[in-house]
CSV table of C-alpha atoms in Angstrom, one decimal:
chain,number,residue,atom,x,y,z
A,1,UNK,CA,-36.5,-28.1,-7.2
A,2,UNK,CA,-34.1,-28.8,-10.1
A,3,UNK,CA,-33.4,-25.9,-12.4
A,4,UNK,CA,-32.4,-26.6,-16.0
A,5,UNK,CA,-30.8,-24.0,-18.4
A,6,UNK,CA,-28.7,-23.6,-21.5
A,7,UNK,CA,-25.5,-21.7,-21.5
A,8,UNK,CA,-24.2,-20.4,-24.8
A,9,UNK,CA,-22.0,-17.5,-25.9
A,10,UNK,CA,-20.3,-15.8,-28.8
A,11,UNK,CA,-22.9,-16.4,-31.5
A,12,UNK,CA,-21.6,-13.4,-33.5
A,13,UNK,CA,-24.8,-12.8,-35.4
A,14,UNK,CA,-24.3,-10.7,-38.5
A,15,UNK,CA,-20.8,-12.0,-39.3
A,16,UNK,CA,-20.1,-12.7,-43.0
A,17,UNK,CA,-17.4,-12.0,-45.6
A,18,UNK,CA,-18.3,-8.9,-47.5
A,19,UNK,CA,-16.1,-9.7,-50.5
A,20,UNK,CA,-17.0,-13.3,-50.8
A,21,UNK,CA,-19.4,-15.1,-53.2
A,22,UNK,CA,-20.7,-17.0,-50.2
A,23,UNK,CA,-21.5,-13.9,-48.2
A,24,UNK,CA,-25.3,-14.5,-47.9
A,25,UNK,CA,-24.8,-18.2,-47.0
A,26,UNK,CA,-22.2,-17.5,-44.4
A,27,UNK,CA,-24.5,-14.8,-42.9
A,28,UNK,CA,-27.2,-17.4,-42.4
A,29,UNK,CA,-24.8,-19.9,-40.8
A,30,UNK,CA,-24.7,-18.0,-37.5
A,31,UNK,CA,-28.5,-17.6,-37.3
A,32,UNK,CA,-29.0,-21.2,-38.1
A,33,UNK,CA,-26.7,-22.2,-35.3
A,34,UNK,CA,-28.4,-20.1,-32.7
A,35,UNK,CA,-31.8,-21.2,-34.0
A,36,UNK,CA,-30.9,-24.8,-33.4
A,37,UNK,CA,-29.9,-24.1,-29.8
A,38,UNK,CA,-33.0,-22.1,-29.2
A,39,UNK,CA,-35.1,-25.0,-30.5
A,40,UNK,CA,-33.3,-27.4,-28.0
A,41,UNK,CA,-34.2,-25.0,-25.2
A,42,UNK,CA,-37.9,-24.9,-26.2
A,43,UNK,CA,-38.0,-28.7,-26.8
A,44,UNK,CA,-36.5,-29.4,-23.3
A,45,UNK,CA,-38.6,-26.7,-21.7
A,46,UNK,CA,-35.6,-25.2,-19.8
A,47,UNK,CA,-36.1,-22.6,-17.1
A,48,UNK,CA,-33.9,-20.0,-18.7
A,49,UNK,CA,-31.4,-19.4,-21.5
A,50,UNK,CA,-28.0,-17.8,-20.9
A,51,UNK,CA,-26.1,-15.8,-23.5
A,52,UNK,CA,-22.6,-15.0,-22.3
A,53,UNK,CA,-21.8,-12.0,-24.6
A,54,UNK,CA,-21.1,-11.3,-28.3
A,55,UNK,CA,-24.6,-12.0,-29.4
A,56,UNK,CA,-23.6,-9.8,-32.4
A,57,UNK,CA,-20.4,-9.6,-34.4
A,58,UNK,CA,-20.3,-5.8,-34.3
A,59,UNK,CA,-22.1,-3.2,-32.3
A,60,UNK,CA,-23.3,-1.4,-35.4
A,61,UNK,CA,-25.5,-4.0,-37.0
A,62,UNK,CA,-27.8,-3.8,-40.0
A,63,UNK,CA,-31.5,-3.5,-39.5
A,64,UNK,CA,-32.0,-6.8,-41.2
A,65,UNK,CA,-29.7,-8.4,-38.6
A,66,UNK,CA,-31.8,-7.0,-35.8
A,67,UNK,CA,-35.0,-8.2,-37.4
A,68,UNK,CA,-33.6,-11.7,-37.9
A,69,UNK,CA,-32.4,-11.8,-34.3
A,70,UNK,CA,-35.9,-11.1,-33.1
A,71,UNK,CA,-37.2,-13.8,-35.3
A,72,UNK,CA,-34.6,-16.2,-33.9
A,73,UNK,CA,-35.3,-15.4,-30.3
A,74,UNK,CA,-39.1,-15.3,-30.7
A,75,UNK,CA,-39.6,-19.0,-29.8
A,76,UNK,CA,-38.0,-18.4,-26.4
A,77,UNK,CA,-40.3,-15.4,-25.7
A,78,UNK,CA,-43.3,-17.4,-26.9
A,79,UNK,CA,-42.5,-20.3,-24.6
A,80,UNK,CA,-41.9,-18.0,-21.7
A,81,UNK,CA,-38.2,-18.9,-21.4
A,82,UNK,CA,-36.2,-15.8,-20.2
A,83,UNK,CA,-33.1,-15.2,-22.3
A,84,UNK,CA,-30.6,-13.6,-19.9
A,85,UNK,CA,-27.8,-11.9,-21.6
A,86,UNK,CA,-24.7,-9.7,-21.1
A,87,UNK,CA,-22.7,-7.6,-23.5
A,88,UNK,CA,-19.4,-8.8,-25.0
A,89,UNK,CA,-16.7,-6.6,-26.5
A,90,UNK,CA,-18.2,-7.1,-30.0
A,91,UNK,CA,-21.7,-5.9,-28.8
A,92,UNK,CA,-20.4,-2.5,-27.7
A,93,UNK,CA,-20.7,0.5,-30.0
A,94,UNK,CA,-17.7,2.8,-29.9
A,95,UNK,CA,-19.6,6.0,-30.3
A,96,UNK,CA,-22.8,5.9,-28.2
A,97,UNK,CA,-25.3,8.6,-28.9
A,98,UNK,CA,-28.4,6.4,-28.9
A,99,UNK,CA,-29.8,3.2,-27.4
A,100,UNK,CA,-27.8,0.1,-28.3
A,101,UNK,CA,-29.2,-2.9,-30.1
A,102,UNK,CA,-28.8,-5.0,-26.9
A,103,UNK,CA,-30.7,-2.4,-24.9
A,104,UNK,CA,-33.4,-2.3,-27.5
A,105,UNK,CA,-33.8,-6.1,-27.3
A,106,UNK,CA,-34.0,-5.9,-23.6
A,107,UNK,CA,-36.7,-3.2,-23.6
A,108,UNK,CA,-38.7,-5.2,-26.1
A,109,UNK,CA,-38.5,-8.3,-23.8
A,110,UNK,CA,-36.5,-10.6,-26.1
A,111,UNK,CA,-33.6,-10.6,-23.7
A,112,UNK,CA,-33.0,-9.7,-20.0
A,113,UNK,CA,-29.8,-7.6,-20.3
A,114,UNK,CA,-27.8,-7.7,-17.1
A,115,UNK,CA,-25.4,-4.8,-16.5
A,116,UNK,CA,-24.3,-3.7,-13.0
A,117,UNK,CA,-24.1,-0.1,-11.8
A,118,UNK,CA,-21.0,1.4,-10.3
A,119,UNK,CA,-20.6,3.0,-6.9
A,120,UNK,CA,-18.8,6.3,-6.2
A,121,UNK,CA,-15.8,4.4,-4.8
A,122,UNK,CA,-15.4,2.2,-7.9
A,123,UNK,CA,-17.3,-0.8,-6.6
A,124,UNK,CA,-20.2,-2.7,-8.2
A,125,UNK,CA,-23.9,-2.6,-7.4
A,126,UNK,CA,-26.2,-5.4,-8.9
A,127,UNK,CA,-29.6,-3.8,-8.8
A,128,UNK,CA,-32.7,-6.1,-9.4
A,129,UNK,CA,-33.7,-6.4,-13.0
A,130,UNK,CA,-36.5,-4.0,-13.9
A,131,UNK,CA,-38.9,-5.5,-16.5
A,132,UNK,CA,-40.2,-2.1,-17.6
A,133,UNK,CA,-36.8,-0.5,-18.3
A,134,UNK,CA,-35.1,-3.7,-19.3
A,135,UNK,CA,-32.1,-3.0,-17.1
A,136,UNK,CA,-30.5,-4.3,-13.9
A,137,UNK,CA,-27.6,-6.4,-12.7
A,138,UNK,CA,-29.4,-9.3,-10.9
A,139,UNK,CA,-32.3,-11.6,-11.5
A,140,UNK,CA,-33.7,-14.5,-9.4
A,141,UNK,CA,-35.2,-17.6,-11.0
A,142,UNK,CA,-36.5,-20.5,-9.0
A,143,UNK,CA,-34.2,-19.7,-6.1
A,144,UNK,CA,-31.1,-19.2,-8.2
A,145,UNK,CA,-29.6,-15.7,-8.1
A,146,UNK,CA,-28.2,-14.8,-11.5
A,147,UNK,CA,-25.7,-11.9,-11.7
A,148,UNK,CA,-24.5,-10.4,-15.0
A,149,UNK,CA,-21.2,-8.7,-15.9
A,150,UNK,CA,-20.3,-8.0,-19.5
A,151,UNK,CA,-17.0,-7.1,-21.0
A,152,UNK,CA,-15.0,-4.9,-18.6
A,153,UNK,CA,-11.7,-4.7,-20.4
A,154,UNK,CA,-8.1,-5.7,-20.0
A,155,UNK,CA,-7.9,-5.3,-16.2
A,156,UNK,CA,-10.8,-7.7,-15.4
A,157,UNK,CA,-8.8,-9.7,-12.9
A,158,UNK,CA,-8.4,-6.7,-10.6
A,159,UNK,CA,-12.2,-6.3,-10.4
A,160,UNK,CA,-12.9,-9.8,-8.9
A,161,UNK,CA,-12.7,-8.7,-5.3
A,162,UNK,CA,-15.1,-5.8,-5.9
A,163,UNK,CA,-17.5,-8.1,-7.8
A,164,UNK,CA,-17.6,-10.6,-4.9
A,165,UNK,CA,-18.0,-7.9,-2.3
A,166,UNK,CA,-21.1,-6.7,-4.1
A,167,UNK,CA,-22.9,-10.1,-3.8
A,168,UNK,CA,-24.7,-10.9,-0.5
A,169,UNK,CA,-26.9,-13.8,-1.5
A,170,UNK,CA,-26.5,-17.6,-1.6
A,171,UNK,CA,-26.9,-20.0,-4.5
A,172,UNK,CA,-25.4,-17.6,-7.0
A,173,UNK,CA,-24.5,-17.8,-10.7
A,174,UNK,CA,-22.3,-15.3,-12.5
A,175,UNK,CA,-22.6,-14.5,-16.2
A,176,UNK,CA,-19.3,-12.9,-17.2
A,177,UNK,CA,-17.7,-12.1,-20.6
A,178,UNK,CA,-14.0,-12.7,-19.8
A,179,UNK,CA,-11.3,-15.1,-20.9
A,180,UNK,CA,-8.7,-17.0,-19.0
A,181,UNK,CA,-5.1,-16.6,-20.3
A,182,UNK,CA,-4.3,-20.3,-20.0
A,183,UNK,CA,-7.0,-21.1,-22.5
A,184,UNK,CA,-7.3,-17.9,-24.5
A,185,UNK,CA,-3.7,-16.7,-25.0
A,186,UNK,CA,-4.5,-14.4,-27.9
A,187,UNK,CA,-7.6,-12.7,-26.6
A,188,UNK,CA,-7.7,-9.1,-25.2
A,189,UNK,CA,-9.7,-8.9,-22.0
A,190,UNK,CA,-8.5,-12.0,-20.1
A,191,UNK,CA,-7.6,-12.6,-16.6
A,192,UNK,CA,-5.1,-15.0,-15.0
A,193,UNK,CA,-6.5,-18.3,-13.7
A,194,UNK,CA,-5.4,-17.5,-10.1
A,195,UNK,CA,-7.3,-14.1,-10.4
A,196,UNK,CA,-10.5,-16.0,-11.2
A,197,UNK,CA,-10.4,-18.5,-8.3
A,198,UNK,CA,-12.0,-16.2,-5.7
A,199,UNK,CA,-15.2,-16.3,-7.8
A,200,UNK,CA,-15.6,-19.9,-6.7
A,201,UNK,CA,-16.2,-18.8,-3.1
A,202,UNK,CA,-19.2,-16.7,-4.1
A,203,UNK,CA,-20.6,-18.3,-7.2
A,204,UNK,CA,-21.6,-22.0,-7.7
A,205,UNK,CA,-21.5,-21.6,-11.5
A,206,UNK,CA,-19.6,-19.0,-13.5
A,207,UNK,CA,-20.9,-18.8,-17.1
A,208,UNK,CA,-18.1,-17.5,-19.2
A,209,UNK,CA,-18.0,-16.1,-22.8
A,210,UNK,CA,-15.3,-14.4,-24.9
A,211,UNK,CA,-12.9,-17.2,-25.9
A,212,UNK,CA,-14.1,-19.3,-28.8
A,213,UNK,CA,-12.7,-22.6,-27.4
A,214,UNK,CA,-14.6,-24.8,-24.9
A,215,UNK,CA,-12.9,-25.2,-21.5
A,216,UNK,CA,-13.6,-25.7,-17.8
A,217,UNK,CA,-11.9,-23.9,-14.9
A,218,UNK,CA,-11.2,-25.8,-11.6
A,219,UNK,CA,-10.3,-24.5,-8.1
A,220,UNK,CA,-6.8,-25.5,-6.9
A,221,UNK,CA,-8.5,-28.4,-5.1
A,222,UNK,CA,-9.8,-29.7,-8.5
A,223,UNK,CA,-13.5,-28.6,-8.2
A,224,UNK,CA,-14.9,-27.2,-11.4
A,225,UNK,CA,-16.7,-23.9,-11.1
A,226,UNK,CA,-16.4,-21.9,-14.4
A,227,UNK,CA,-17.4,-23.0,-17.8
A,228,UNK,CA,-16.8,-21.5,-21.2
A,229,UNK,CA,-18.8,-23.2,-24.0
A,230,UNK,CA,-16.9,-21.5,-26.8
A,231,UNK,CA,-18.5,-20.2,-30.0
A,232,UNK,CA,-21.1,-22.7,-31.3
A,233,UNK,CA,-20.1,-21.8,-34.9
A,234,UNK,CA,-16.6,-21.4,-36.3
A,235,UNK,CA,-16.0,-17.6,-36.3
A,236,UNK,CA,-12.4,-17.3,-37.3
A,237,UNK,CA,-9.7,-19.4,-39.0
A,238,UNK,CA,-7.8,-21.2,-36.3
A,239,UNK,CA,-11.0,-22.7,-34.8
A,240,UNK,CA,-11.1,-25.6,-37.2
A,241,UNK,CA,-10.1,-28.1,-34.6
A,242,UNK,CA,-12.2,-26.8,-31.7
A,243,UNK,CA,-15.1,-28.7,-30.3
A,244,UNK,CA,-18.2,-26.6,-31.0
A,245,UNK,CA,-21.3,-26.6,-28.8
A,246,UNK,CA,-23.1,-25.3,-25.7
A,247,UNK,CA,-23.8,-26.4,-22.2
A,248,UNK,CA,-27.1,-28.0,-21.0
A,249,UNK,CA,-27.0,-27.6,-17.2
A,250,UNK,CA,-29.1,-29.1,-14.4
A,251,UNK,CA,-28.8,-27.5,-11.0
A,252,UNK,CA,-30.2,-29.1,-7.8
A,253,UNK,CA,-29.4,-28.6,-4.1
A,254,UNK,CA,-26.6,-26.2,-5.0
A,255,UNK,CA,-24.9,-28.7,-7.4
A,256,UNK,CA,-24.5,-27.9,-11.1
A,257,UNK,CA,-24.2,-30.7,-13.7
A,258,UNK,CA,-23.2,-29.3,-17.1
A,259,UNK,CA,-23.4,-31.5,-20.2
A,260,UNK,CA,-21.6,-30.2,-23.3
A,261,UNK,CA,-23.9,-30.5,-26.4
A,262,UNK,CA,-22.2,-30.4,-29.8
A,263,UNK,CA,-23.4,-28.2,-32.6
A,264,UNK,CA,-22.9,-28.7,-36.4
A,265,UNK,CA,-20.7,-25.8,-37.6
A,266,UNK,CA,-19.7,-25.2,-41.2
A,267,UNK,CA,-16.5,-27.2,-42.1
A,268,UNK,CA,-13.3,-25.2,-42.0
A,269,UNK,CA,-9.9,-26.2,-43.4
A,270,UNK,CA,-6.5,-24.6,-42.8
A,271,UNK,CA,-3.9,-26.1,-45.0
A,272,UNK,CA,-0.2,-25.5,-46.0
A,273,UNK,CA,0.8,-25.8,-49.7
A,274,UNK,CA,4.4,-26.6,-50.1
A,275,UNK,CA,5.8,-25.0,-53.3
A,276,UNK,CA,9.5,-25.3,-52.4
A,277,UNK,CA,11.8,-25.6,-55.4
A,278,UNK,CA,9.4,-24.5,-58.1
A,279,UNK,CA,11.4,-22.6,-60.7
A,280,UNK,CA,8.5,-20.9,-62.5
A,281,UNK,CA,4.9,-19.9,-61.7
A,282,UNK,CA,3.3,-22.5,-64.0
A,283,UNK,CA,5.1,-25.4,-62.3
A,284,UNK,CA,4.1,-23.9,-58.9
A,285,UNK,CA,0.5,-23.5,-60.1
A,286,UNK,CA,0.3,-27.2,-61.1
A,287,UNK,CA,1.7,-28.3,-57.8
A,288,UNK,CA,-0.7,-26.0,-56.0
A,289,UNK,CA,-3.6,-27.6,-57.9
A,290,UNK,CA,-2.6,-31.1,-57.1
A,291,UNK,CA,-2.0,-30.5,-53.4
A,292,UNK,CA,-5.3,-28.7,-53.0
A,293,UNK,CA,-7.2,-31.6,-54.5
A,294,UNK,CA,-5.6,-34.0,-52.1
A,295,UNK,CA,-6.4,-31.8,-49.1
A,296,UNK,CA,-10.0,-31.1,-50.1
A,297,UNK,CA,-10.6,-34.9,-50.5
A,298,UNK,CA,-10.3,-35.1,-46.7
A,299,UNK,CA,-13.5,-33.0,-46.3
A,300,UNK,CA,-16.6,-35.3,-46.3
A,301,UNK,CA,-19.2,-32.8,-45.2
A,302,UNK,CA,-21.6,-32.0,-48.0
A,303,UNK,CA,-21.5,-28.2,-47.3
A,304,UNK,CA,-19.0,-25.9,-49.1
A,305,UNK,CA,-16.1,-25.4,-46.7
A,306,UNK,CA,-14.2,-22.4,-45.5
A,307,UNK,CA,-10.6,-22.7,-46.6
A,308,UNK,CA,-7.4,-20.9,-45.6
A,309,UNK,CA,-4.2,-21.8,-47.6
A,310,UNK,CA,-0.7,-20.9,-46.6
A,311,UNK,CA,1.8,-21.0,-49.5
A,312,UNK,CA,5.4,-21.8,-48.3
A,313,UNK,CA,8.7,-22.5,-49.9
A,314,UNK,CA,11.7,-21.0,-51.7
A,315,UNK,CA,10.9,-20.5,-55.3
A,316,UNK,CA,12.7,-19.3,-58.4
A,317,UNK,CA,10.1,-16.7,-59.5
A,318,UNK,CA,8.7,-13.6,-57.9
A,319,UNK,CA,5.8,-14.5,-55.5
A,320,UNK,CA,3.7,-11.7,-57.1
A,321,UNK,CA,3.3,-13.9,-60.1
A,322,UNK,CA,1.0,-16.1,-58.0
A,323,UNK,CA,-1.5,-13.4,-57.3
A,324,UNK,CA,-4.5,-14.0,-55.1
A,325,UNK,CA,-6.9,-13.6,-58.1
A,326,UNK,CA,-5.0,-16.2,-60.2
A,327,UNK,CA,-5.1,-18.7,-57.3
A,328,UNK,CA,-8.8,-18.1,-56.7
A,329,UNK,CA,-9.7,-18.8,-60.3
A,330,UNK,CA,-7.7,-22.0,-60.0
A,331,UNK,CA,-9.6,-23.0,-56.9
A,332,UNK,CA,-13.0,-22.3,-58.5
A,333,UNK,CA,-12.2,-25.0,-61.1
A,334,UNK,CA,-11.4,-27.5,-58.3
A,335,UNK,CA,-14.2,-27.3,-55.8
A,336,UNK,CA,-17.2,-25.4,-54.5
A,337,UNK,CA,-15.7,-23.3,-51.7
A,338,UNK,CA,-17.8,-20.8,-49.6
A,339,UNK,CA,-14.8,-18.6,-48.8
A,340,UNK,CA,-11.1,-18.7,-49.3
A,341,UNK,CA,-8.2,-16.8,-47.7
A,342,UNK,CA,-4.7,-17.2,-49.1
A,343,UNK,CA,-1.5,-16.3,-47.2
A,344,UNK,CA,1.5,-16.0,-49.5
A,345,UNK,CA,4.7,-16.8,-47.6
A,346,UNK,CA,6.8,-17.7,-50.6
A,347,UNK,CA,10.3,-16.3,-50.8
A,348,UNK,CA,12.3,-15.7,-54.0
A,349,UNK,CA,15.7,-17.5,-54.4
A,350,UNK,CA,18.1,-16.0,-57.0
A,351,UNK,CA,21.5,-17.1,-58.2
A,352,UNK,CA,24.3,-14.7,-57.4
A,353,UNK,CA,27.9,-15.7,-58.1
A,354,UNK,CA,27.0,-19.3,-58.4
A,355,UNK,CA,25.3,-19.3,-55.0
A,356,UNK,CA,21.6,-19.3,-54.0
A,357,UNK,CA,20.5,-16.0,-52.3
A,358,UNK,CA,17.1,-16.0,-50.6
A,359,UNK,CA,15.3,-12.7,-51.1
A,360,UNK,CA,12.5,-11.4,-49.0
A,361,UNK,CA,9.0,-12.9,-49.0
A,362,UNK,CA,5.9,-10.9,-50.0
A,363,UNK,CA,4.9,-10.3,-46.4
A,364,UNK,CA,8.4,-9.0,-45.6
A,365,UNK,CA,8.3,-6.7,-48.5
A,366,UNK,CA,4.9,-5.2,-47.5
A,367,UNK,CA,6.2,-4.7,-44.0
A,368,UNK,CA,9.4,-3.0,-45.1
A,369,UNK,CA,7.5,-0.6,-47.5
A,370,UNK,CA,5.0,0.5,-44.8
A,371,UNK,CA,7.8,0.8,-42.2
A,372,UNK,CA,9.7,3.2,-44.6
A,373,UNK,CA,6.7,5.3,-45.5
A,374,UNK,CA,5.6,5.7,-41.9
A,375,UNK,CA,9.1,6.6,-40.8
A,376,UNK,CA,9.3,9.4,-43.3
A,377,UNK,CA,7.0,11.5,-41.1
A,378,UNK,CA,8.9,12.8,-38.1
A,379,UNK,CA,5.8,12.7,-36.0
A,380,UNK,CA,5.6,8.9,-36.2
A,381,UNK,CA,9.3,8.0,-35.7
A,382,UNK,CA,9.8,5.6,-32.9
A,383,UNK,CA,6.3,4.2,-33.4
A,384,UNK,CA,6.8,2.5,-36.8
A,385,UNK,CA,6.4,-1.1,-35.6
A,386,UNK,CA,3.1,-0.5,-33.8
A,387,UNK,CA,1.7,1.5,-36.7
A,388,UNK,CA,2.8,-1.0,-39.3
A,389,UNK,CA,1.0,-3.8,-37.3
A,390,UNK,CA,-2.1,-1.6,-37.1
A,391,UNK,CA,-2.0,-0.8,-40.8
A,392,UNK,CA,-1.6,-4.5,-41.8
A,393,UNK,CA,-4.4,-5.5,-39.4
A,394,UNK,CA,-6.8,-3.0,-40.8
A,395,UNK,CA,-5.8,-4.1,-44.3
A,396,UNK,CA,-6.5,-7.7,-43.6
A,397,UNK,CA,-9.9,-7.0,-41.9
A,398,UNK,CA,-11.0,-4.8,-44.8
A,399,UNK,CA,-10.0,-7.5,-47.4
A,400,UNK,CA,-12.0,-10.1,-45.5
A,401,UNK,CA,-15.0,-7.8,-45.4
A,402,UNK,CA,-15.3,-8.7,-41.7
A,403,UNK,CA,-15.5,-5.4,-40.0
A,404,UNK,CA,-17.7,-2.3,-39.9
A,405,UNK,CA,-16.5,1.3,-40.2
A,406,UNK,CA,-17.3,2.1,-36.6
A,407,UNK,CA,-15.2,-0.9,-35.4
A,408,UNK,CA,-12.3,0.2,-37.6
A,409,UNK,CA,-12.3,3.5,-35.8
A,410,UNK,CA,-12.2,1.7,-32.5
A,411,UNK,CA,-8.9,0.1,-33.6
A,412,UNK,CA,-7.2,3.5,-34.0
A,413,UNK,CA,-5.6,4.9,-30.8
A,414,UNK,CA,-7.1,8.1,-29.4
A,415,UNK,CA,-3.7,10.0,-29.6
A,416,UNK,CA,-2.5,11.5,-32.9
């Protein structure tokens, strides 16, 4: 009997930009995207629905996000289509005193949360899923054995042998929140492609999540066995050129035939604005305005886009004169933008003794100031670079309104 299912991942429900006028609209984008995929599952009457981790954008979600998630998943429950899910790194809460939102969804029957148990010797045990407790590591549907393994950290590749040793059935599928370095070079929690290959001996289909770009992994012999659909909505800048979608999979006689189905994410633009040679802020602002108009004209989607601008060039005025607020006001006069992020990489060029001398950019000045302040404390000497990077990362995330307090705490090392 043929089995049909949908494989999606990294829906990041609850993500928005807390300091943006388009906060409410952007919040809805992610629910709309998942709702469209759920509708396809119901219309096609698939046998089950796979969620490969990062259902939520943060572990500590708002009650309204939980309520809206239930509303979005309700059509699957009504149609009797099991939603089989694992936890991604974004789904975890860093300080666990109570039941997680993922566990609550599983207890309520909206998802079947798969999570293996661990043995005393460090191995894995995939217990059968228990409908009453909403927990387990393995579920069987129409002869297909589905195993689930959420995010397990930076040493995922070293766990592959133990994962395979714990599986003693045939016709297996693994749901695994892990990336492959070749395709997700900037992700934490990846494994090398050669570390993943032993999974092909045990599992006919490995349903991946974690990386937001779609890709397929093949054995050294060229046989595809692992599939990452990527995030169906554009989550971060840098994803503007990615194909966005999910997999519709048909399995029969041990053979899996995935078809990549595109979604309709919000338009995202990342553009460079060249202000090289501008001697004063007014000239630079005029050039900024004209270049932005040309670049926005390329966008034909009727929805307000997400826009990231990088200002570059050697200029004759201090980069602080083109402050973010001044540029935002200029942009408001040009177009309806849902959210804007501006990176100021301008550098000041001054005349000294008849020669041009390039001074530091705004980003370099910020780095130097933090480096000096941190280095003043003897306790932190020798760790300045790492602490500067951490400080700037936290600053950027807070400015974006893209992170919760609990997740900020998770960025800070345990040691003093």
